Every structure is written in structure tokens, then in C-alpha cells.
mmCIF file of C-alpha atoms in Angstrom:
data_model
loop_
_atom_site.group_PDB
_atom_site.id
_atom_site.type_symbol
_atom_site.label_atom_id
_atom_site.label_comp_id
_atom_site.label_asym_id
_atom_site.label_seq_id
_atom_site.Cartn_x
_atom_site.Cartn_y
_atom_site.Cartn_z
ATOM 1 C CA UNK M 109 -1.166 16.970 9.223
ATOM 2 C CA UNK M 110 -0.820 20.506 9.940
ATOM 3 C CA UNK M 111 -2.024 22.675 6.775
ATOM 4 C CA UNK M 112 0.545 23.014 4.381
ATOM 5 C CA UNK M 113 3.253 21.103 6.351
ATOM 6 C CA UNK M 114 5.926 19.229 4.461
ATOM 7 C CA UNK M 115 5.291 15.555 3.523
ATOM 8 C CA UNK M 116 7.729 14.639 0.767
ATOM 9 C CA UNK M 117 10.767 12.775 1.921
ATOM 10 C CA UNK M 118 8.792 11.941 5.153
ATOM 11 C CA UNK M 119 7.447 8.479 6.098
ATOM 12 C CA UNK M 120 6.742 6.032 8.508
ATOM 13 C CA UNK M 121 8.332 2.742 8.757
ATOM 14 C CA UNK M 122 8.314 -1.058 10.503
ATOM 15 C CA UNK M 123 10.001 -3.938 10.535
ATOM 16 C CA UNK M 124 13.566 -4.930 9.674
ATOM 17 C CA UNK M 125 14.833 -4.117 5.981
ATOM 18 C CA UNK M 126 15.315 -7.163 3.726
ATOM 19 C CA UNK M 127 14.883 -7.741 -0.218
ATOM 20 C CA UNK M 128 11.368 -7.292 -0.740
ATOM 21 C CA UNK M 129 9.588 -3.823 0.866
ATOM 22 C CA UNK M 130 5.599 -2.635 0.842
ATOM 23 C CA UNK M 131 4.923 0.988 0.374
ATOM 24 C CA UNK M 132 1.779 2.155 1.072
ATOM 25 C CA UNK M 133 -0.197 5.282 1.972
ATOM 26 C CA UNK M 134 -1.333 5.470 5.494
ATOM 27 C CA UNK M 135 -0.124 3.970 8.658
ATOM 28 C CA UNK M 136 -2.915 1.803 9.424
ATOM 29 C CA UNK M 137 -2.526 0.385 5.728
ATOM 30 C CA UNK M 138 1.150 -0.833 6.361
ATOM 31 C CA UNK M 139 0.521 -1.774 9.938
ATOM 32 C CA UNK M 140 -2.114 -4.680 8.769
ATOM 33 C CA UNK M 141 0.587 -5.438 5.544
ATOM 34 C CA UNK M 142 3.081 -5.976 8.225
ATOM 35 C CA UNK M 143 1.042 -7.925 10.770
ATOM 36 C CA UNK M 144 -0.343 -10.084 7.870
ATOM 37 C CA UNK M 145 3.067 -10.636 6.030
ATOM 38 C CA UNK M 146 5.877 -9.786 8.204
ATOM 39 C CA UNK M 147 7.206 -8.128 5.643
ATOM 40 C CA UNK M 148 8.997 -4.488 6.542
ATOM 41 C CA UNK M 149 6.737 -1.894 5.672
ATOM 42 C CA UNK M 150 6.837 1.857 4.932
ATOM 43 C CA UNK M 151 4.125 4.375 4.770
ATOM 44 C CA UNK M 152 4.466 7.395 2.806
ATOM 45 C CA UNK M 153 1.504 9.769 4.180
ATOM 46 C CA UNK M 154 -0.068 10.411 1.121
ATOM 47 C CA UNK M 155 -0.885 9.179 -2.815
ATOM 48 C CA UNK M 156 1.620 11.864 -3.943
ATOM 49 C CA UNK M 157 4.529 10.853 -1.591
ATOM 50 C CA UNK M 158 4.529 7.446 -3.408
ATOM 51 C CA UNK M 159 6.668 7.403 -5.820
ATOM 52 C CA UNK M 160 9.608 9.514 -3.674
ATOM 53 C CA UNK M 161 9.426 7.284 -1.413
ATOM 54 C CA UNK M 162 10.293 4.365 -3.611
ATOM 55 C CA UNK M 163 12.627 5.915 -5.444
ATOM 56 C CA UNK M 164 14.386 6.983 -2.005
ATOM 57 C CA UNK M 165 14.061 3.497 -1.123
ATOM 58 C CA UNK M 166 15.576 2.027 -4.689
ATOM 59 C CA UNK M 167 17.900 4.055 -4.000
ATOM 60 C CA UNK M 168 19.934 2.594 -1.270
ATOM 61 C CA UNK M 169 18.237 -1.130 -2.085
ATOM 62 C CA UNK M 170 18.882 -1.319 -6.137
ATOM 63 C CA UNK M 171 18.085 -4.703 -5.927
ATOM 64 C CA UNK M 172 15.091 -4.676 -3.661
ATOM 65 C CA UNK M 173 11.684 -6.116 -5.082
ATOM 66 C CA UNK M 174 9.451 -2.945 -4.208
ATOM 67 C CA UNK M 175 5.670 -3.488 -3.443
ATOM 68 C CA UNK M 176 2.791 -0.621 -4.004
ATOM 69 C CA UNK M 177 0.018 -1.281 -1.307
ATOM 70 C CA UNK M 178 -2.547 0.307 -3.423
ATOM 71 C CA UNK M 179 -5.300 2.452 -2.007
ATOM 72 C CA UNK M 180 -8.851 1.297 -4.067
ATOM 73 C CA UNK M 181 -10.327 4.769 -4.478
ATOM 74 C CA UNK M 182 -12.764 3.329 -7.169
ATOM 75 C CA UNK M 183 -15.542 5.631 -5.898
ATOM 76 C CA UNK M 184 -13.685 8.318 -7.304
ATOM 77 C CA UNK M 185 -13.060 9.430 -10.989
ATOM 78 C CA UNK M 186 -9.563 7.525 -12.577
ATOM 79 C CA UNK M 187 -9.127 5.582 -9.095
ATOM 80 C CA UNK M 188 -6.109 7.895 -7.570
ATOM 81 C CA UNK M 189 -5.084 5.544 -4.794
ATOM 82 C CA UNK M 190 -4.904 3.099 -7.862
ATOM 83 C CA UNK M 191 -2.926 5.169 -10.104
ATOM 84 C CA UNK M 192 -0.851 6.816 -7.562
ATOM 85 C CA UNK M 193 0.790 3.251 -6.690
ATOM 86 C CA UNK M 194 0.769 2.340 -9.976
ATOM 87 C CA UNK M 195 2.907 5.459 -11.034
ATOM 88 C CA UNK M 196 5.178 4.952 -8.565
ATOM 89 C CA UNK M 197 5.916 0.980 -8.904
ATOM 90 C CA UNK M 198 6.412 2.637 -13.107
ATOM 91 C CA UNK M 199 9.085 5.153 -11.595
ATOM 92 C CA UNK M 200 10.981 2.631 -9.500
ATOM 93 C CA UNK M 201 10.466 -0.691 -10.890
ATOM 94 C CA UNK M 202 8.233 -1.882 -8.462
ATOM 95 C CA UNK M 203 5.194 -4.456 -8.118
ATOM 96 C CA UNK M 204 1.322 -2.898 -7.120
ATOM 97 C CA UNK M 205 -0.925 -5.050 -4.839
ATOM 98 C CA UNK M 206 -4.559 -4.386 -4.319
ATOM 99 C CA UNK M 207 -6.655 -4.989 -1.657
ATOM 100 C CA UNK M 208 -9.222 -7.502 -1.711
ATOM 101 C CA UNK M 209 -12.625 -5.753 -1.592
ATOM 102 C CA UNK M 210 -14.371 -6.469 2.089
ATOM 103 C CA UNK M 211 -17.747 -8.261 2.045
ATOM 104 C CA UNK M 212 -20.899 -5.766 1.944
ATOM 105 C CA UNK M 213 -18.151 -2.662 1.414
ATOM 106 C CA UNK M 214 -20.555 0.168 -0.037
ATOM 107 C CA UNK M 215 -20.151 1.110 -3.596
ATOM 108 C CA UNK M 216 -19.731 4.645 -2.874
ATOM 109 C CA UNK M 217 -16.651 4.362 -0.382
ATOM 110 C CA UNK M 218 -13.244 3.505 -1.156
ATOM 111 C CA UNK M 219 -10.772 0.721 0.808
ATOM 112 C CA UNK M 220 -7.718 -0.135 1.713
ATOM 113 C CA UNK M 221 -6.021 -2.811 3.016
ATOM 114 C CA UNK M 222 -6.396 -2.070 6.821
ATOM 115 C CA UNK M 223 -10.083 -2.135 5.483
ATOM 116 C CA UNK M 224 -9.666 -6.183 5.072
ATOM 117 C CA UNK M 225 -8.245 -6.310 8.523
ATOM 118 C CA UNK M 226 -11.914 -7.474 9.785
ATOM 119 C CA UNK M 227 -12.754 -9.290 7.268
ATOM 120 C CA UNK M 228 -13.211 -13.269 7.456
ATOM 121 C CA UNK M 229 -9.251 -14.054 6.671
ATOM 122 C CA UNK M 230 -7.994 -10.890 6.842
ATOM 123 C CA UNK M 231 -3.995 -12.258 6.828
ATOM 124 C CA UNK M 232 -4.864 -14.612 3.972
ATOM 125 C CA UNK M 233 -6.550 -11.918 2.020
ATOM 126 C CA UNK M 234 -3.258 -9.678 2.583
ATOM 127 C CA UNK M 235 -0.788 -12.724 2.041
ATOM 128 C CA UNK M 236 -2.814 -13.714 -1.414
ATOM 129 C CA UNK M 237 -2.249 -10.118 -2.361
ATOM 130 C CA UNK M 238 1.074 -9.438 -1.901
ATOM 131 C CA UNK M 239 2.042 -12.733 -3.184
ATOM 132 C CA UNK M 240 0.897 -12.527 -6.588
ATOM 133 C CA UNK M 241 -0.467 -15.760 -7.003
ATOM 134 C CA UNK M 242 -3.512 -14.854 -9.001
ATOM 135 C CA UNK M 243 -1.302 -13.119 -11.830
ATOM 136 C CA UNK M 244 -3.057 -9.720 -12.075
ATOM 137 C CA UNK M 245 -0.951 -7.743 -9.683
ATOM 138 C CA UNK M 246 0.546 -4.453 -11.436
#
């Protein structure tokens, strides 16, 4: 991004709209959601383009389940990638999904979920996720 360029109200999008949408921060995150899920994707640029984004999005969907793609930035004091989504699913009803952590990930370097792409199962991983199966989503 050029410095101090506008970001808000911009995004990046894939895939056909239907009644359930992931929101996520970069490109690369919501091009492995996609390829893993199917699901139409949108990626807002940034943690703090988040929550416009979904409320743009409720918006003209009311009715629309709305899924956070969560950014794990647990190497960082209060996790903003965490809270950002998190925020944002609070502000627009929505659901937050984390990323499974990738096997021998460092402890001192966040992930995402275009981290899990390589990882043994990477579509399961991202399908288990985003389905809310284990019960600790949000």
C-alpha cells in the first residue's frame, strides 16, 4: 500500500455471494478460505478495515451468516488479528474462525490461515474451522 493511501471501504473479493460470507485480512488468507471451502470470500486489507467491511456487507445481506477469518497474532501483546475479528463479528453479528496452528510454527511468529495451506490437510484444517464443529468458534 502506498503510505497513507485510503483503505476503508476498500476490499478484495471472490466467489459468488450466497448466505454465509468469510471476511478476512489479507488476500492470501481468503484465497486458501475460498479454495478450501468454496465459500465467497472478501478481504478487507487490514485488522482495522474489519469491522466496515462487515457492516458494509450486513448491510445489503441482513440475513447473511458473516464469518471473521481471524489473523492469530499471539506473538504480540492482546492478539490484534484476534481481537480485530472478534470486534468486528461484535459490530455486525458475525461468527470468528481461527486458524489451526501449523506443525513446528515458531512461538515468536504469528499465522494465518494461508499459513495452514501447507500443512498436512490444509482444506480439512480450513473446513473444521469454519464449520464450527468443535464449539469454540467466537
Amino acid at each position: 500500500f502506498m503510505l497513507g493511501a485510503r483503505v476503508q471501504g476498500l476490499a478484495w473479493s471472490m466467489g459468488e455471494s450466497g448466505p454465509v460470507l468469510a471476511i478476512g485480512e489479507g488476500m492470501a488468507t481468503m484465497a486458501a478460505v475460498h479454495a478450501a471451502t468454496g465459500l465467497p470470500v472478501v478481504a478487507a486489507m487490514t485488522s482495522a478495515n474489519l469491522a466496515f467491511t462487515g457492516r458494509c456487507h450486513r448491510a445489503v445481506a441482513p440475513d447473511a451468516t458473516l464469518i471473521f477469518c481471524a489473523d492469530m497474532d499471539s506473538h504480540r501483546p492482546d492478539n490484534p488479528g484476534l481481537a480485530a475479528a472478534n470486534a468486528a463479528a461484535g459490530a455486525c453479528g458475525g461468527l470468528v474462525a481461527r486458524p489451526s496452528r501449523p506443525p513446528g510454527w515458531p512461538d515468536n511468529k504469528g499465522w494465518d490461515f494461508a499459513d495452514t495451506w501447507p500443512a498436512p490437510y490444509w482444506a480439512a484444517l480450513i473446513r473444521a474451522a469454519l464449520s464450527f464443529e468443535n464449539g469454540d468458534a467466537a
